[in-house]
Structures are given as structure tokens and as C-alpha cells.
PDB file of C-alpha atoms in Angstrom:
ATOM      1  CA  UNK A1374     -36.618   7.387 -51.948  1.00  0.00           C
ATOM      2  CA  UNK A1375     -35.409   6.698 -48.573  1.00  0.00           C
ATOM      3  CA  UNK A1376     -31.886   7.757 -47.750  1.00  0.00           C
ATOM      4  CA  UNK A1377     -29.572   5.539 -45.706  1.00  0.00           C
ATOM      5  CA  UNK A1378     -26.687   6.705 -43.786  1.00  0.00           C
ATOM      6  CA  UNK A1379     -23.477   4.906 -42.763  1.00  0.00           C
ATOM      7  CA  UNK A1380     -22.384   5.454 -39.067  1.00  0.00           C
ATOM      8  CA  UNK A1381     -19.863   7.412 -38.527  1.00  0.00           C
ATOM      9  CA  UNK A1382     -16.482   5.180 -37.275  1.00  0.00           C
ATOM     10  CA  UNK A1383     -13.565   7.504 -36.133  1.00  0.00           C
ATOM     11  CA  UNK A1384     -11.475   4.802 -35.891  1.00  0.00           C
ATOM     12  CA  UNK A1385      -9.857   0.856 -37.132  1.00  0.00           C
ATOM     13  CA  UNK A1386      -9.398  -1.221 -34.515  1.00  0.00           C
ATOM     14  CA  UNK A1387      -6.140  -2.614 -34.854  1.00  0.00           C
ATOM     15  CA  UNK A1388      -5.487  -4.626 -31.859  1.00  0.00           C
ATOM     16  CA  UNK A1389      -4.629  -8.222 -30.761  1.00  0.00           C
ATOM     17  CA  UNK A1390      -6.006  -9.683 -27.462  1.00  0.00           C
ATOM     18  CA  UNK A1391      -5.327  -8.140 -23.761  1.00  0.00           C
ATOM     19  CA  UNK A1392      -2.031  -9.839 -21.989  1.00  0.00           C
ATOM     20  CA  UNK A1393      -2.503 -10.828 -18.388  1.00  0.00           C
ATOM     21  CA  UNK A1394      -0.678  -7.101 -17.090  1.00  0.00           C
ATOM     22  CA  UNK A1395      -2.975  -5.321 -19.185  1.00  0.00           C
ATOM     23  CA  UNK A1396      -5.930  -7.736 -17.558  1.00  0.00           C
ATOM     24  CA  UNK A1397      -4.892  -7.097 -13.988  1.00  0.00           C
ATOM     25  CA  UNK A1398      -4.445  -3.002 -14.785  1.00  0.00           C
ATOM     26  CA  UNK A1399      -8.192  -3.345 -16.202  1.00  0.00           C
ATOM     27  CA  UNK A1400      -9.191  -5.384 -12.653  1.00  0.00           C
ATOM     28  CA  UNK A1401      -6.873  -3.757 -10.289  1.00  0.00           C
ATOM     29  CA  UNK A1402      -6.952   0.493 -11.449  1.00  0.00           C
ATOM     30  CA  UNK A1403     -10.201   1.004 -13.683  1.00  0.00           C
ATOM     31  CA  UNK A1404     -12.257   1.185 -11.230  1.00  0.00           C
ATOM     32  CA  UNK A1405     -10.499   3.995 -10.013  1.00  0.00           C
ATOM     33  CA  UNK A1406      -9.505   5.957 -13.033  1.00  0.00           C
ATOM     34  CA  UNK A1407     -12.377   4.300 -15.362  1.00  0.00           C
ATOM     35  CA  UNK A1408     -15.633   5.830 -16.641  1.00  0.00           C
ATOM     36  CA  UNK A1409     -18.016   3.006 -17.683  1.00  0.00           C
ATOM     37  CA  UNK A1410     -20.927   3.048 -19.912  1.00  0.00           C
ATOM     38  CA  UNK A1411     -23.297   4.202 -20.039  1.00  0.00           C
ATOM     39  CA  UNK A1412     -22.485   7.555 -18.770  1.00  0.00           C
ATOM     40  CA  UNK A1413     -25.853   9.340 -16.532  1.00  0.00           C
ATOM     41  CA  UNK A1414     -25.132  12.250 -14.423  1.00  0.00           C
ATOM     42  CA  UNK A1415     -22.344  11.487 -12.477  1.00  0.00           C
ATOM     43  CA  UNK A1416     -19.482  13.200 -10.371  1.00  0.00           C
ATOM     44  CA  UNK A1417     -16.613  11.697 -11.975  1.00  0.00           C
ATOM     45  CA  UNK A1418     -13.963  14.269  -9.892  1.00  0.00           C
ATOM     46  CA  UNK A1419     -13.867  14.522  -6.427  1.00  0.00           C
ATOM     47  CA  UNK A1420     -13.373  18.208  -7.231  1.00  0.00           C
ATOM     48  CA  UNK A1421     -15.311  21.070  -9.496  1.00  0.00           C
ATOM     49  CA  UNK A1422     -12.075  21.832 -11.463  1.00  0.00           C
ATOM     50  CA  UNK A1423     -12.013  23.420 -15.363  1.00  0.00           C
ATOM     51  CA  UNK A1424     -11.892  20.658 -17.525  1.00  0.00           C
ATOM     52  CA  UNK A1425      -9.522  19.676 -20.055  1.00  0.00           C
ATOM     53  CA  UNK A1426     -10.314  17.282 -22.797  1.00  0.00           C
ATOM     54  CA  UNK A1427      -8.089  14.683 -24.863  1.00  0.00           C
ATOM     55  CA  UNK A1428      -9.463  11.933 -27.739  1.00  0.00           C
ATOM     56  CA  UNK A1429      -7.420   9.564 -29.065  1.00  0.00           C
ATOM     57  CA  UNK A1430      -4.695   9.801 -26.363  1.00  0.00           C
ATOM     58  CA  UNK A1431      -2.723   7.284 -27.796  1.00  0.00           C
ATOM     59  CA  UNK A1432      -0.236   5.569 -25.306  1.00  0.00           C
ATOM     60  CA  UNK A1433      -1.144   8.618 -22.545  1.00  0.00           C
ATOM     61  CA  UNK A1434       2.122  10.828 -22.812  1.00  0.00           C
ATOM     62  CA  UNK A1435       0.227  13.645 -23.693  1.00  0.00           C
ATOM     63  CA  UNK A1436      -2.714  13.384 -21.512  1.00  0.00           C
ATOM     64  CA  UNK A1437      -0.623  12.830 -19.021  1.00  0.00           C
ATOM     65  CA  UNK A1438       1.896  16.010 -19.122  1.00  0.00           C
ATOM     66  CA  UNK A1439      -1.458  17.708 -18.925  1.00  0.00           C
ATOM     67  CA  UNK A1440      -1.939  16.665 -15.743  1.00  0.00           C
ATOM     68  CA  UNK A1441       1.319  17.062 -14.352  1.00  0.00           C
ATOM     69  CA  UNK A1442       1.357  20.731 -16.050  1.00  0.00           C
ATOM     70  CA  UNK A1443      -2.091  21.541 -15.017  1.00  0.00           C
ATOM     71  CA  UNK A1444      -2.499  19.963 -11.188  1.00  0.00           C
ATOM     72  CA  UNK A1445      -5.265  22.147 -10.627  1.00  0.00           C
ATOM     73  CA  UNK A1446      -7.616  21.131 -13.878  1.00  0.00           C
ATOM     74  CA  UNK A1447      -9.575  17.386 -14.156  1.00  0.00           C
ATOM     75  CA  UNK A1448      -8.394  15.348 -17.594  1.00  0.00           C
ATOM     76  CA  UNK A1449     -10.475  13.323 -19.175  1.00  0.00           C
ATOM     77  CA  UNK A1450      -9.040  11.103 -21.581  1.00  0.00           C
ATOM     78  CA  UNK A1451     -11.227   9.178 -24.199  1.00  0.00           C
ATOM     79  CA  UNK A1452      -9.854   6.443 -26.310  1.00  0.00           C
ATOM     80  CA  UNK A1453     -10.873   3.524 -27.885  1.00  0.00           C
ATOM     81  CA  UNK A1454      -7.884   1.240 -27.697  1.00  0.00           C
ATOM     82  CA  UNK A1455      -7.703  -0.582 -24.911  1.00  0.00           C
ATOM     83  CA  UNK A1456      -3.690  -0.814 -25.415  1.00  0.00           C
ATOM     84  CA  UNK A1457      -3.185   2.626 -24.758  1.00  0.00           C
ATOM     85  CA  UNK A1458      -5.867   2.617 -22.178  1.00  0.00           C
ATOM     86  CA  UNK A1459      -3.928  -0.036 -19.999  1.00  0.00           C
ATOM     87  CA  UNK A1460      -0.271   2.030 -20.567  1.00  0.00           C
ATOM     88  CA  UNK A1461      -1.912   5.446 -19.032  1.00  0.00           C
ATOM     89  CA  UNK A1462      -3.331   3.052 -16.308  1.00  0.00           C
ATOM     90  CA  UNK A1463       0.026   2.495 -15.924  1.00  0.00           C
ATOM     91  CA  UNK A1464       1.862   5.907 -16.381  1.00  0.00           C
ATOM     92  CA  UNK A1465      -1.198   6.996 -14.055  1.00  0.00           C
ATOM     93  CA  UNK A1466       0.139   4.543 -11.106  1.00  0.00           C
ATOM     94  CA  UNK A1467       3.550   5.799 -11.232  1.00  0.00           C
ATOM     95  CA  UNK A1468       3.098   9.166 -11.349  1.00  0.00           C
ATOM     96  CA  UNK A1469       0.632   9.251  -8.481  1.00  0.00           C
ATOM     97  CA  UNK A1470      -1.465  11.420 -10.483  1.00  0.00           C
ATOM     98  CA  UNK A1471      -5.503  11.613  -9.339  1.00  0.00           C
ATOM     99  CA  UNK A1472      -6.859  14.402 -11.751  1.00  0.00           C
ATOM    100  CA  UNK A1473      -7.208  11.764 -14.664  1.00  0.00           C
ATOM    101  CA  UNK A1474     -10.408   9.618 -15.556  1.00  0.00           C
ATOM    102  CA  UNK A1475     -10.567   7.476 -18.765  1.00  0.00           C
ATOM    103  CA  UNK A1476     -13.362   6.286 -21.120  1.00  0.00           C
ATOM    104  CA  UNK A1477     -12.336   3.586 -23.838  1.00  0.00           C
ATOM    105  CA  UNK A1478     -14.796   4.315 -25.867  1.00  0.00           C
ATOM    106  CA  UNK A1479     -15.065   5.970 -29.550  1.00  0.00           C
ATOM    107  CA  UNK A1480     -15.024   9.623 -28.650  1.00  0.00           C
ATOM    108  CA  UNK A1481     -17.715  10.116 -31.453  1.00  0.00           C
ATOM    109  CA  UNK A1482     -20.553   8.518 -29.537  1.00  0.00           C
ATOM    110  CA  UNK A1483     -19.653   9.976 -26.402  1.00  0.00           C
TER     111      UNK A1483
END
């Protein structure tokens, strides 16, 4: 008998459609702070730093005290809601920060 397996989903998406700010933070920052698929060997910091790593940042407070606490360390940030993607845009403008780079994606297949 052949065996079939499930993939594995580490997450429900939950979310309505993108408002216009969320649109122009997509247009205007990601390319900046954004890691797009699919990832090949790339130099996402300008800088060899020690890494630190946060899935499922939510709406970025976390990932981004990290990088206010830890100025000399890259973040990367992986998320699959594109919500929470656009408010760390966000947070990420205001707080000047540059250590920060973001994948909306589902952690588990990264």
C-alpha cells in the first residue's frame, strides 16, 4: 500500500484583503526590508552580523525590540500574514531601524 502524507500547514489564514496603506507600504518599503521568493544565495545584510531569528512575529513588537536591544545583530522576521507584515513595515519606518529583513512566507517551507 502506498502511504500518502498531508502537508504540513503551520498556520490559518485569517485575513481580509490589503487596504491602500498597507498597498503603498508593500510598493514603497519591501523592497527594502523584503526577502522575495525564491530565496538562492543571497546577501540579504549589508553586514556579516550573528543572526537572530523570529516566526510568526505577529504585529512586529517583538521582532522589533530585538533590534533596538540588539543594534549590532541582523533580524530576520518570517511571517505569513501580510497584516502584520505591513505594521513592522511600518514600526520599521519610524524607528529608523536597518538590521531587519522580512519574508511573508510560512516559516515551515522556508
Amino acid at each position: 500500500t502506498r502511504v500518502m502524507y498531508r502537508k504540513i500547514k503551520s498556520y490559518a489564514r485569517r485575513e481580509g484583503r490589503s487596504s491602500e496603506t498597507q498597498k503603498k507600504l508593500f510598493v514603497t518599503y519591501w523592497p527594502k526590508f523584503g526577502i522575495d521568493l525564491p530565496i538562492e544565495n543571497k546577501t540579504f545584510f549589508a553586514r556579516k552580523a550573528p543572526l537572530m531569528l523570529d516566526i510568526g512575529f505577529g504585529m512586529g513588537d517583538s521582532l522589533i525590540h530585538l533590534a533596538k536591544l540588539y543594534p549590532e545583530a541582523n533580524c530576520l522576521g518570517i511571517d505569513v500574514f501580510r497584516t502584520g507584515c505591513c505594521a513592522l513595515l511600518n514600526k520599521l519606518i519610524s524607528h529608523s531601524l536597518d538590521n531587519v529583513k522580512i519574508i511573508n512566507h510560512d516559516a515551515v517551507e522556508i
